Every structure is written in C-alpha cells, then in structure tokens.
Amino acid sequence: MRVAVVSLEVYPFAKVGGLADVVGALPKALKRHGVEPIVIMPFHKIVQENARKANVEIKKVVDKVFLPKLKTNEAVSIYKGNLPNSDVPVYFIGNDKYFSAEMVYGGVDEAEQSIFFSNAVFETLKTLDIQVDVLHANDWQTGLVPVYLKTVYRYEPFFERTAMVYSIHNLGYQGIFDKRYLDFAKLGEWLYSMQYLEFYGNLNFMKGGIVFSDAINTVSPTYAKEIQTEEYGNKLDGVLVSKADVLFGILNGIDYSEYDPSKDPRISHHYSAEDYSNKWKVKEDLQKELGLEVIPDKPIFALISRLVDQKGLDILSEIIDYMLLYDVQFVLLGTGDPKYEKRFKGIASEYPGNTSINITFDVDLAQRIYAGSDFFLMPSLYEPCGLGQMYSMRYGTIPVVRYTGGLADTVKEYDPATGEGNGFGFKEYSSGELLKAIMRALFYYRKKEAHERLIKNAMSTDVSWDKSAIEYIKFYKKSLEIAKGRF
Ligand code: ADP
C-alpha cells in the first residue's frame, strides 16, 4: 500500500508543534509494517539548515512545475531527501513567494500558502509519476487536499483510485478565511454553501477536509468522542456527528529510537526502566544548569508547552504560589501569550532558587527537562493527544494531567492498592482539582516504594509508534473500502 502523508510541518525539517513530531515519526513506523510511505512538505527556508543538522542530504529533482489549476503564474521546484535514519522519501515543494518565511507560518498570506501547497501536492505527484493508494492530509493547512481530490482532480485517471484520509490534530485551529480565496484556488462558487466550505459567512478549510474525505481520524479515542459535543466541537460538532461512522480515534506515539533515555545524546547520563539510578544525576545537572538549589530530594515540577489558554495555564497560575509553598521546584519552558509569560516571569523573581522560567523554544533543553524532572504538568483545557506526557513517561517523569482527550487515554491514576497507574490527574477543570492532584503526587513522592513503582510503570507504558502504526494501517484499509464505492 502506497501512502502520501502531506503536512506543512515535519520533524526535524520544520517543527512548530506536535503535528511535526507525528508526521516525522508515523511514516517510519508504517514502513516497518510493510507500507510504502512518502512525505510531502514545503521547502521552507529553515528546512535546509535543519536537514544539515540531521545529516540529511537534499537534492533538487525537478526544476519547474506550473500549477495550471490555480490562479497564479508561480511555479514550484521539487526537492528530495529522506526522513533521518530511514529510507522514507520526503519530497519538498519549493517556492520563494510562499515558503521563504523565517518560520513555517507568518510573513505570508496563510490562506494562499495553504491553497498553493494543497494544490501543488497533486501536480507534484503527477510530475513524479507517483500514484498512491491513500492520500493522508493533516490539519487545516492541508484541508483543501481532500477538496481538490474530490472536485478538480476527481476525473483525472491518475487519481481515480486514491482514497482520502484526513487527520485532525487540533480542532481549535480551522483555517477560516474570506470567501474571495475561492477565486485564487479556482474552486467553484458552489462550494460556498453550508454543506461544503461555508462556515458562518467565511470559508473553513478544516471543514472542507472533513466533508470531502473518505475517512477521518483524530489523535485519540477520547478526543474523537469529545469533538462530537458542543463543548469541544468548536462549532464543527454537527459536521463531525454527521461523519461519525467514518470518524476514528488513533493515539499518537513517540519515536522510541529518537527518545530513548538509555542512549539519548541530549542528556548527561543514561538510564532505563530496569535501572534508573542515573536519572538523579540528570536531575542534579538540570538543577545546576538552571540555577536551582541543588537538593536531590526536592521534587521538580516541569511544564513544557506553548503558553496558550488551551494548556490550562489559567488554573495553574491561580495555584502556582500554593504549590511553591510545599517546598518544590518549578521549571517552565515555553513561549506564547504575553499574559502568561509575564505571570510566570513574576514567579521567578519571587522564588529564586526554586523556579526556572525559560521563555524560549529549545528542543534540547526540553529533553533535559523531560529527563531531569520528577513531575510533568499538563492541566489542559482540551488536549487532542498530547506528546509531553508521553515523553515525560518515557523518561520516568510522572505526569500530572487533566483527564481529557489523549491525556485520559494515556495517563492512569496511581492506585496504591494494586500498585497500578502511571500518573495523577483530575476531571473537573478547576484550580482546586489541579492542586489536589499535585498534592497526591507529592504524597506518593514521599513514599519511596510507591514513587519507584510509579517510575517503573510510567517508563514501561507503551507509547511507541508501532502500536499506532498498526491502527493507521487498519484505518487506511478502511478508507480504501469506503472509497471503493467511488472507484
Ligand atoms: P501542541 O502540539 O498542542 O503544542 P503537544 O504536547 O502535542 O502540544 O506537542 C508539543 C511539542 O512541542 C512537544 O514535543 C513539546 O516538547 C514541544 N514544545 C513545546 N514548547 C516547547 C519549547 N518552548 N521548547 C521546546 N519544545 C517545546
């Protein structure tokens, strides 16, 4: 089975959030299970440097491809590389106008960028003569891929037998734009109707992705149910309910070869679930590096996150002072909303020696924090899957989470009676409930046997991609069955 996974971000070439991690890892796992995947992404300005760091060579394979189905004279060039340490091909679509911003997003008209890329995927596949069984688009940025497949390219024999799947990684970002973009996209006016792309007087690219795909998934079983409710549906719950029979939830995994505490070059000492005594050395190094008091049995609570409302930072802000009264340390790594940056920076000056507030984006430091901390906070308002809790568990750092979306599917409350469970959590979204969960975490931290059990349980929780890849293969097969009616 040939599958083309298309995304605007792919780790390590261009990463903004969890989406990049998923698209960087899933194809490798698919390949191990007999699928023939390719990845298609833009040749962003930052790709070349990140490829060099990852020892990936990128070559130009086609110089100029025009996009006759768009209202533009801009052409694209096609480049080729591989996902690191694999033979999964990555095709990069280059264009100076749309993919030369410093970062992945920003600095360009995002609607045009998304339309341009989504359309270029088709012309790229045709030019390279790569016919795929399944096209797999991700999030609003590639929401128009399904729309193009089922309208403009519908009668082209080259795509006749291609099934379309669409993954929702975060329903909070839908790509809502003015109707005038239909003109640039050369998509018919008829699509501007409630059944298709129209959404409260605008176009909604994610809605297009949902409506025109053969099968849809989101990144955890719980989130798949949640998004069909008004509370979590971001006004698309009605559309999602209407697609309920083809809507699935598949948990993400993490790349076990890249994130392995027994050999991760980013951490100072190595350890495993069988012998994690070196974790305390990593903790000590982290305390030194971040200017914290070096006290081995002072628990470190960490948070690595985009600083946005979704991540539960309002309830954490309310109780952070209480938490710090309990003789703990707090490490934050994140960027985002200035109101949270300010709030947490304020904490740093109040509790010097016990807090380290890092308002920056640094994937290597993130790794040292995942490994060197005792607890990882994720009190999210909603969380489609969440990767932070998985990285932290893999490195023996106990998650304290709100039981929502993928957090509810991966973190199980510690039960002292059975010794089962890998973390702590709460259901009702309130600062009081969060504080109680933190107190439970602290209580068991002081009980050596329970804490050791928790570390072992967390480290042996299976969050590998292999498990998820098998689910994705079933999902692709299902989409082919559904699409057959059309073939
Ligand atoms: P989301 O995709 O909603 O941002 P996830 O938990 O799915 O949340 O993924 C976030 C990813 O981004 C994780 O790999 C996390 O480690 C990483 N990350 C977030 N903020 C930073 C930061 N400031 N520095 C380094 N990595 C970060």
Coordinates of C-alpha atoms and ligand atoms in Angstrom, one line a residue:
M1 CA 0.0 0.0 0.0
R2 CA 1.4 3.4 -1.1
V3 CA 0.6 6.3 1.1
A4 CA 1.5 10.0 0.7
V5 CA 1.5 11.9 4.0
V6 CA 1.2 15.7 3.4
S7 CA 1.8 18.3 6.0
L8 CA 3.1 21.9 6.4
E9 CA 5.5 20.8 9.2
V10 CA 7.6 17.7 9.6
Y11 CA 10.2 17.0 12.3
P12 CA 13.1 17.6 12.1
F13 CA 12.9 19.8 8.9
A14 CA 10.3 22.3 10.3
K15 CA 8.7 22.0 13.6
V16 CA 6.2 24.3 15.3
G17 CA 4.1 21.8 17.3
G18 CA 3.2 18.2 17.9
L19 CA 2.0 17.8 14.3
A20 CA 5.6 17.9 13.1
D21 CA 6.5 15.1 15.5
V22 CA 3.7 12.9 14.3
V23 CA 4.4 13.3 10.6
G24 CA 8.1 12.9 11.2
A25 CA 7.6 9.5 13.0
L26 CA 4.5 7.8 11.7
P27 CA 5.8 7.1 8.2
K28 CA 8.9 5.4 9.6
A29 CA 6.7 3.1 11.7
L30 CA 4.4 2.5 8.7
K31 CA 7.4 1.4 6.7
R32 CA 8.4 -1.1 9.4
H33 CA 5.0 -2.6 8.9
G34 CA 5.1 -3.0 5.2
V35 CA 3.5 0.2 3.9
E36 CA 5.3 2.3 1.3
P37 CA 5.0 5.8 2.6
I38 CA 6.2 9.1 1.1
V39 CA 6.1 12.5 2.8
I40 CA 5.3 15.8 1.0
M41 CA 6.0 19.2 2.7
P42 CA 7.0 22.7 1.7
F43 CA 10.7 23.5 1.2
H44 CA 10.6 26.2 4.0
K45 CA 13.6 28.4 4.4
I46 CA 14.6 26.6 7.6
V47 CA 14.5 23.1 6.1
Q48 CA 18.0 23.2 4.6
E49 CA 19.7 24.1 7.9
N50 CA 17.7 21.5 9.9
A51 CA 18.4 18.9 7.3
R52 CA 22.1 19.6 7.6
K53 CA 21.9 19.2 11.4
A54 CA 20.1 15.9 10.9
N55 CA 22.7 14.7 8.3
V56 CA 20.1 14.5 5.6
E57 CA 21.1 15.4 2.0
I58 CA 18.5 17.3 -0.1
K59 CA 18.7 17.3 -3.9
K60 CA 16.7 19.1 -6.4
V61 CA 14.8 16.6 -8.6
V62 CA 12.6 18.8 -10.8
D63 CA 13.2 22.4 -11.7
K64 CA 9.9 23.9 -12.7
V65 CA 6.3 22.7 -12.3
F66 CA 3.5 25.0 -13.1
L67 CA 0.1 24.9 -11.3
P68 CA -2.5 25.3 -14.0
K69 CA -5.4 24.7 -11.6
L70 CA -4.6 27.8 -9.6
K71 CA -4.9 31.5 -10.4
T72 CA -1.2 32.1 -10.3
N73 CA 1.9 32.1 -12.5
E74 CA 4.1 30.9 -9.6
A75 CA 5.8 27.6 -10.3
V76 CA 7.4 25.1 -7.9
S77 CA 10.6 23.2 -7.7
I78 CA 10.7 19.7 -6.2
Y79 CA 13.5 18.6 -3.9
K80 CA 14.1 15.2 -2.4
G81 CA 15.5 13.9 0.9
N82 CA 14.8 11.2 3.4
L83 CA 13.4 11.1 6.9
P84 CA 16.5 10.8 9.1
N85 CA 17.8 7.3 9.7
S86 CA 15.3 5.8 7.3
D87 CA 14.6 5.3 3.6
V88 CA 11.3 7.1 3.7
P89 CA 11.4 9.6 0.9
V90 CA 10.5 13.2 1.6
Y91 CA 9.5 15.5 -1.3
F92 CA 9.9 19.2 -0.6
I93 CA 7.9 21.7 -2.6
G94 CA 9.9 24.9 -3.1
N95 CA 8.6 28.3 -4.0
D96 CA 10.1 31.6 -2.8
K97 CA 6.9 33.5 -2.5
Y98 CA 5.1 31.1 -0.3
F99 CA 7.8 29.2 1.6
S100 CA 10.5 31.6 2.4
A101 CA 9.3 33.0 5.7
E102 CA 11.8 32.6 8.6
M103 CA 9.4 30.3 10.4
V104 CA 6.8 27.9 9.0
Y105 CA 3.9 30.3 9.4
G106 CA 3.7 34.1 9.4
G107 CA 5.1 36.6 7.0
V108 CA 2.9 35.3 4.1
D109 CA -0.7 35.2 3.3
E110 CA -1.5 31.9 5.2
A111 CA -4.7 31.2 3.1
E112 CA -2.8 31.5 -0.2
Q113 CA 0.1 29.5 1.3
S114 CA -2.3 26.7 2.3
I115 CA -4.1 26.7 -1.1
F116 CA -0.9 26.8 -3.0
F117 CA 0.7 23.9 -1.1
S118 CA -2.5 21.8 -1.2
N119 CA -2.8 22.2 -5.0
A120 CA 0.9 21.7 -5.6
V121 CA 0.7 18.2 -3.9
F122 CA -1.3 17.0 -6.9
E123 CA 0.9 18.5 -9.6
T124 CA 4.0 17.1 -7.7
L125 CA 2.6 13.6 -7.6
K126 CA 1.8 13.7 -11.3
T127 CA 5.1 15.1 -12.3
L128 CA 7.0 12.5 -10.3
D129 CA 4.6 9.8 -11.6
I130 CA 3.9 8.6 -8.1
Q131 CA 0.4 7.1 -7.9
V132 CA -0.7 6.5 -4.3
D133 CA -3.5 4.3 -2.8
V134 CA -4.1 6.7 0.0
L135 CA -3.6 10.5 0.4
H136 CA -3.2 11.5 4.0
A137 CA -3.7 15.2 4.8
N138 CA -3.3 16.8 8.2
D139 CA -5.0 19.7 9.9
W140 CA -6.5 22.9 8.4
Q141 CA -3.4 23.8 6.4
T142 CA -4.0 20.8 4.1
G143 CA -7.8 20.8 4.4
L144 CA -8.1 21.6 0.8
V145 CA -6.3 18.5 -0.4
P146 CA -9.5 16.4 0.0
V147 CA -11.5 19.2 -1.6
Y148 CA -9.2 19.2 -4.7
L149 CA -9.1 15.4 -4.9
K150 CA -12.9 15.2 -4.9
T151 CA -13.6 18.2 -7.2
V152 CA -10.9 19.5 -9.6
Y153 CA -8.9 16.2 -9.8
R154 CA -11.9 13.9 -9.5
Y155 CA -12.0 12.8 -13.1
E156 CA -8.2 12.5 -13.7
P157 CA -7.4 8.8 -14.2
F158 CA -4.2 9.4 -12.2
F159 CA -6.1 9.9 -9.0
E160 CA -9.1 7.7 -9.7
R161 CA -8.1 5.0 -7.3
T162 CA -6.8 7.2 -4.5
A163 CA -8.6 7.1 -1.1
M164 CA -8.6 10.3 1.0
V165 CA -8.0 10.4 4.7
Y166 CA -7.8 13.4 6.9
S167 CA -6.3 13.7 10.4
I168 CA -7.5 16.4 12.9
H169 CA -4.6 17.1 15.2
N170 CA -6.3 20.2 16.8
L171 CA -9.8 21.3 16.1
G172 CA -9.0 24.7 17.7
Y173 CA -7.4 25.9 14.5
Q174 CA -9.6 25.6 11.5
G175 CA -8.3 27.9 8.8
I176 CA -11.2 30.4 8.5
F177 CA -10.8 32.8 5.6
D178 CA -12.7 35.2 3.4
K179 CA -14.7 33.8 0.5
R180 CA -12.6 35.7 -2.0
Y181 CA -9.9 32.9 -1.8
L182 CA -12.1 30.6 -3.8
D183 CA -11.0 32.7 -6.8
F184 CA -7.3 32.2 -6.2
A185 CA -8.0 28.5 -5.5
K186 CA -10.0 28.2 -8.8
L187 CA -12.6 26.3 -6.8
G188 CA -16.3 26.6 -7.8
E189 CA -18.6 29.1 -6.1
W190 CA -20.9 26.2 -5.4
L191 CA -18.5 25.1 -2.7
Y192 CA -19.5 28.2 -0.7
S193 CA -22.6 26.5 0.8
M194 CA -23.3 25.1 4.2
Q195 CA -22.9 21.6 3.0
Y196 CA -19.3 22.2 2.0
L197 CA -16.9 25.0 2.8
E198 CA -19.1 27.8 4.1
F199 CA -18.9 28.5 7.8
Y200 CA -20.7 31.5 9.4
G201 CA -20.0 33.8 6.4
N202 CA -16.5 32.6 5.7
L203 CA -14.6 29.6 4.2
N204 CA -13.4 26.9 6.6
F205 CA -10.6 24.8 5.3
M206 CA -10.8 22.2 8.0
K207 CA -14.5 21.7 7.3
G208 CA -13.5 21.1 3.7
G209 CA -11.1 18.4 4.8
I210 CA -13.8 16.7 6.9
V211 CA -16.6 16.9 4.4
F212 CA -14.5 15.6 1.4
S213 CA -12.5 12.8 3.0
D214 CA -13.4 9.1 2.8
A215 CA -12.3 8.6 6.4
I216 CA -11.3 10.9 9.2
N217 CA -9.4 10.4 12.4
T218 CA -8.3 12.4 15.3
V219 CA -5.4 11.7 17.6
S220 CA -7.0 9.9 20.5
P221 CA -10.2 7.9 21.0
T222 CA -11.4 10.2 23.8
Y223 CA -10.9 13.4 21.7
A224 CA -12.8 11.6 18.8
K225 CA -15.8 11.4 21.1
E226 CA -15.3 14.8 22.7
I227 CA -15.3 16.7 19.4
Q228 CA -18.7 15.5 18.6
T229 CA -20.1 17.5 21.5
E230 CA -20.9 21.2 21.7
E231 CA -18.3 21.7 24.5
Y232 CA -15.3 20.6 22.4
G233 CA -16.7 20.7 18.9
N234 CA -15.6 24.3 18.1
K235 CA -18.8 24.7 16.1
L236 CA -18.0 21.8 13.9
D237 CA -19.6 19.2 16.1
G238 CA -22.6 19.0 13.8
V239 CA -20.5 18.2 10.8
L240 CA -18.5 15.7 12.8
V241 CA -21.6 13.9 14.1
S242 CA -22.7 13.6 10.5
K243 CA -19.5 11.8 9.7
A244 CA -19.5 9.7 12.9
D245 CA -19.5 6.4 11.1
V246 CA -16.1 7.2 9.4
L247 CA -14.5 9.1 12.3
F248 CA -11.9 7.3 14.3
G249 CA -9.5 8.0 17.2
I250 CA -5.9 6.8 16.9
L251 CA -3.4 7.7 19.6
N252 CA -0.1 9.2 18.5
G253 CA 3.1 7.5 19.6
I254 CA 6.6 8.8 20.1
D255 CA 9.7 7.8 18.2
Y256 CA 11.4 5.3 20.5
S257 CA 14.7 5.5 18.7
E258 CA 14.9 9.2 19.0
Y259 CA 13.5 9.4 22.5
D260 CA 15.4 6.7 24.5
P261 CA 16.8 7.6 27.9
S262 CA 19.3 4.7 27.6
K263 CA 21.1 6.5 24.7
D264 CA 19.8 10.0 24.2
P265 CA 22.8 12.2 23.4
R266 CA 21.0 15.3 24.7
I267 CA 21.1 14.1 28.3
S268 CA 24.2 13.8 30.5
H269 CA 23.6 10.3 31.9
H270 CA 21.7 7.3 30.6
Y271 CA 19.2 5.0 32.3
S272 CA 16.4 2.6 31.7
A273 CA 13.2 1.2 33.4
E274 CA 15.4 -1.6 34.9
D275 CA 18.0 0.8 36.4
Y276 CA 17.1 4.4 36.6
S277 CA 19.6 5.4 39.3
N278 CA 21.3 7.7 36.8
K279 CA 18.1 9.8 36.5
W280 CA 19.1 11.5 39.7
K281 CA 22.4 12.6 38.1
V282 CA 20.5 14.1 35.2
K283 CA 18.3 15.9 37.8
E284 CA 21.3 17.2 39.6
D285 CA 22.8 18.5 36.3
L286 CA 19.5 20.1 35.4
Q287 CA 19.3 21.9 38.8
K288 CA 22.8 23.2 38.2
E289 CA 22.2 24.2 34.6
L290 CA 19.0 26.2 35.6
G291 CA 20.4 27.8 38.7
L292 CA 18.1 25.9 41.0
E293 CA 19.2 24.9 44.5
V294 CA 20.9 21.5 44.1
I295 CA 18.8 19.4 46.5
P296 CA 18.3 15.8 45.4
D297 CA 15.0 15.1 47.1
K298 CA 13.3 18.4 46.3
P299 CA 10.7 17.4 43.7
I300 CA 10.8 19.3 40.4
F301 CA 7.5 20.0 38.6
A302 CA 8.0 20.9 35.0
L303 CA 5.9 22.4 32.3
I304 CA 7.0 22.5 28.6
S305 CA 4.3 24.0 26.4
R306 CA 3.0 26.6 24.2
L307 CA 1.8 29.3 26.6
V308 CA -1.8 29.4 25.4
D309 CA -5.2 29.1 27.1
Q310 CA -5.7 25.6 25.8
K311 CA -2.9 24.3 28.0
G312 CA -4.7 25.1 31.3
L313 CA -2.3 27.9 32.3
D314 CA -5.1 30.0 33.9
I315 CA -5.8 27.4 36.5
L316 CA -2.1 26.7 37.0
S317 CA -1.5 30.5 37.5
E318 CA -4.1 30.5 40.2
I319 CA -2.4 27.9 42.4
I320 CA 1.3 28.2 41.5
D321 CA 2.1 30.1 44.7
Y322 CA 0.4 27.5 46.8
M323 CA 2.3 24.7 45.1
L324 CA 5.6 26.5 45.7
L325 CA 4.8 26.7 49.5
Y326 CA 5.3 22.9 49.6
D327 CA 9.0 23.0 49.1
V328 CA 9.1 22.1 45.5
Q329 CA 10.8 23.4 42.4
F330 CA 9.1 24.6 39.3
V331 CA 10.7 24.6 35.8
L332 CA 8.9 26.2 32.8
L333 CA 9.9 26.1 29.2
G334 CA 7.6 27.8 26.7
T335 CA 6.6 30.8 24.6
G336 CA 3.3 32.2 23.7
D337 CA 0.7 34.6 25.2
P338 CA 2.4 37.6 26.8
K339 CA 0.0 37.5 29.7
Y340 CA 1.3 34.1 30.8
E341 CA 4.9 35.0 30.0
K342 CA 4.5 37.9 32.4
R343 CA 2.7 35.9 35.1
F344 CA 5.4 33.2 35.2
K345 CA 8.3 35.6 34.9
G346 CA 6.9 37.2 38.1
I347 CA 7.1 33.9 39.9
A348 CA 10.8 33.6 39.1
S349 CA 11.7 36.8 41.0
E350 CA 9.5 35.7 44.0
Y351 CA 11.0 32.3 44.4
P352 CA 14.6 32.5 43.2
G353 CA 16.5 29.2 43.6
N354 CA 13.2 27.2 43.3
T355 CA 11.9 28.3 40.0
S356 CA 13.4 28.5 36.5
I357 CA 11.3 30.3 33.9
N358 CA 12.6 29.9 30.3
I359 CA 10.7 31.9 27.8
T360 CA 12.3 30.4 24.7
F361 CA 11.9 27.5 22.3
D362 CA 14.7 24.9 22.8
V363 CA 14.2 21.3 21.9
D364 CA 17.5 20.1 23.5
L365 CA 16.7 21.9 26.8
A366 CA 13.2 20.3 26.6
Q367 CA 14.8 16.9 26.6
R368 CA 16.9 17.6 29.6
I369 CA 13.8 18.8 31.5
Y370 CA 11.8 15.8 30.5
A371 CA 14.5 13.6 31.9
G372 CA 15.7 15.6 34.9
S373 CA 12.3 16.5 36.4
D374 CA 10.1 14.4 38.8
F375 CA 6.7 15.5 37.6
F376 CA 5.3 16.9 34.4
L377 CA 2.3 19.2 34.5
M378 CA -0.4 19.2 31.7
P379 CA -3.6 20.6 33.1
S380 CA -5.0 21.2 29.6
L381 CA -8.5 22.6 29.0
Y382 CA -8.5 20.2 26.0
E383 CA -5.8 18.0 24.5
P384 CA -6.3 16.1 21.3
C385 CA -3.5 13.7 22.1
G386 CA -0.6 15.5 23.8
L387 CA 3.0 14.4 23.5
G388 CA 4.5 16.0 26.6
Q389 CA 3.0 13.3 28.9
M390 CA 4.4 10.6 26.6
Y391 CA 7.9 12.0 26.5
S392 CA 7.9 12.5 30.3
M393 CA 6.7 9.0 31.0
R394 CA 9.3 7.5 28.7
Y395 CA 12.0 9.4 30.8
G396 CA 10.5 8.3 34.2
T397 CA 8.9 11.7 34.9
I398 CA 5.4 11.3 36.3
P399 CA 2.6 13.2 34.5
V400 CA 0.0 15.2 36.4
V401 CA -2.7 15.9 34.0
R402 CA -6.3 16.8 33.4
Y403 CA -8.1 13.7 32.2
T404 CA -9.2 15.0 28.8
G405 CA -8.5 13.8 25.2
G406 CA -5.3 11.9 24.8
L407 CA -4.3 12.6 28.4
A408 CA -7.3 10.5 29.5
D409 CA -6.2 7.7 27.1
T410 CA -2.6 7.5 28.2
V411 CA -2.4 8.5 31.9
K412 CA -3.9 6.2 34.5
E413 CA -4.4 7.3 38.1
Y414 CA -2.0 5.6 40.5
D415 CA -3.8 3.1 42.7
P416 CA -1.9 2.3 45.9
A417 CA -4.0 -0.8 46.5
T418 CA -2.9 -2.5 43.2
G419 CA 0.3 -0.6 42.5
E420 CA -1.1 0.1 39.0
G421 CA -1.2 3.5 37.3
N422 CA 1.4 5.8 35.8
G423 CA 0.4 9.3 37.0
F424 CA -2.1 11.6 38.6
G425 CA -5.0 13.6 37.3
F426 CA -8.3 15.3 37.6
K427 CA -11.5 15.7 35.6
E428 CA -13.3 18.9 36.5
Y429 CA -11.4 21.9 35.0
S430 CA -10.6 23.9 38.2
S431 CA -7.6 25.1 40.0
G432 CA -8.7 23.3 43.2
E433 CA -8.8 19.9 41.5
L434 CA -5.4 20.6 39.9
L435 CA -4.0 21.4 43.3
K436 CA -5.4 18.2 44.8
A437 CA -3.8 16.2 42.1
I438 CA -0.5 17.9 42.8
M439 CA -0.9 17.1 46.5
R440 CA -1.5 13.4 45.7
A441 CA 1.6 13.4 43.5
L442 CA 3.6 14.9 46.4
F443 CA 2.2 12.5 48.9
Y444 CA 3.4 9.5 46.9
Y445 CA 6.7 11.1 46.1
R446 CA 7.5 11.0 49.8
K447 CA 6.6 7.2 49.9
K448 CA 9.7 5.7 48.3
E449 CA 8.2 2.4 47.3
A450 CA 5.1 4.0 45.6
H451 CA 7.2 6.5 43.8
E452 CA 9.6 3.8 42.5
R453 CA 6.6 1.8 41.3
L454 CA 5.2 4.9 39.5
I455 CA 8.5 5.5 37.7
K456 CA 8.7 1.9 36.6
N457 CA 5.0 1.9 35.5
A458 CA 5.5 5.2 33.6
M459 CA 8.6 4.1 31.8
S460 CA 7.1 0.8 30.8
T461 CA 3.9 2.3 29.4
D462 CA 3.8 1.5 25.7
V463 CA 3.6 4.8 23.8
S464 CA 5.6 3.6 20.8
W465 CA 4.6 4.4 17.2
D466 CA 4.5 0.7 16.3
K467 CA 1.2 0.2 18.2
S468 CA -0.3 3.3 16.5
A469 CA 1.1 2.4 13.0
I470 CA -1.0 -0.9 13.1
E471 CA -4.1 1.2 13.9
Y472 CA -3.3 3.6 11.0
I473 CA -2.9 0.7 8.6
K474 CA -6.4 -0.6 9.6
F475 CA -7.6 3.0 9.1
Y476 CA -6.1 3.2 5.6
K477 CA -7.6 -0.1 4.6
K478 CA -11.0 1.1 5.9
S479 CA -10.7 4.3 3.8
L480 CA -10.0 2.2 0.7
E481 CA -13.1 0.1 1.3
I482 CA -15.2 3.2 1.8
A483 CA -13.7 4.8 -1.3
K484 CA -14.3 1.7 -3.4
G485 CA -17.9 2.8 -4.0
R486 CA -16.4 5.8 -5.8
F487 CA -13.9 3.9 -7.9
Ligands
ADP1 P1 0.8 21.0 20.9 O1 1.0 20.3 19.6 O2 -0.6 21.4 21.2 O3 1.7 22.2 21.1 P2 1.9 18.6 22.1 O4 2.0 18.1 23.5 O5 1.1 17.6 21.2 O6 1.2 20.0 22.1 O7 3.3 18.8 21.4 C1 4.1 19.9 21.8 C2 5.5 19.5 21.4 O8 6.3 20.8 21.3 C3 6.3 18.7 22.4 O9 7.2 17.9 21.6 C4 7.0 19.7 23.3 O10 8.1 19.1 23.9 C5 7.3 20.7 22.3 N1 7.5 22.1 22.8 C6 6.5 23.0 23.2 N2 7.1 24.1 23.7 C7 8.4 24.0 23.5 C8 9.5 24.9 23.8 N3 9.3 26.1 24.3 N4 10.8 24.4 23.6 C9 10.9 23.1 23.1 N5 9.9 22.3 22.8 C10 8.7 22.7 23.0

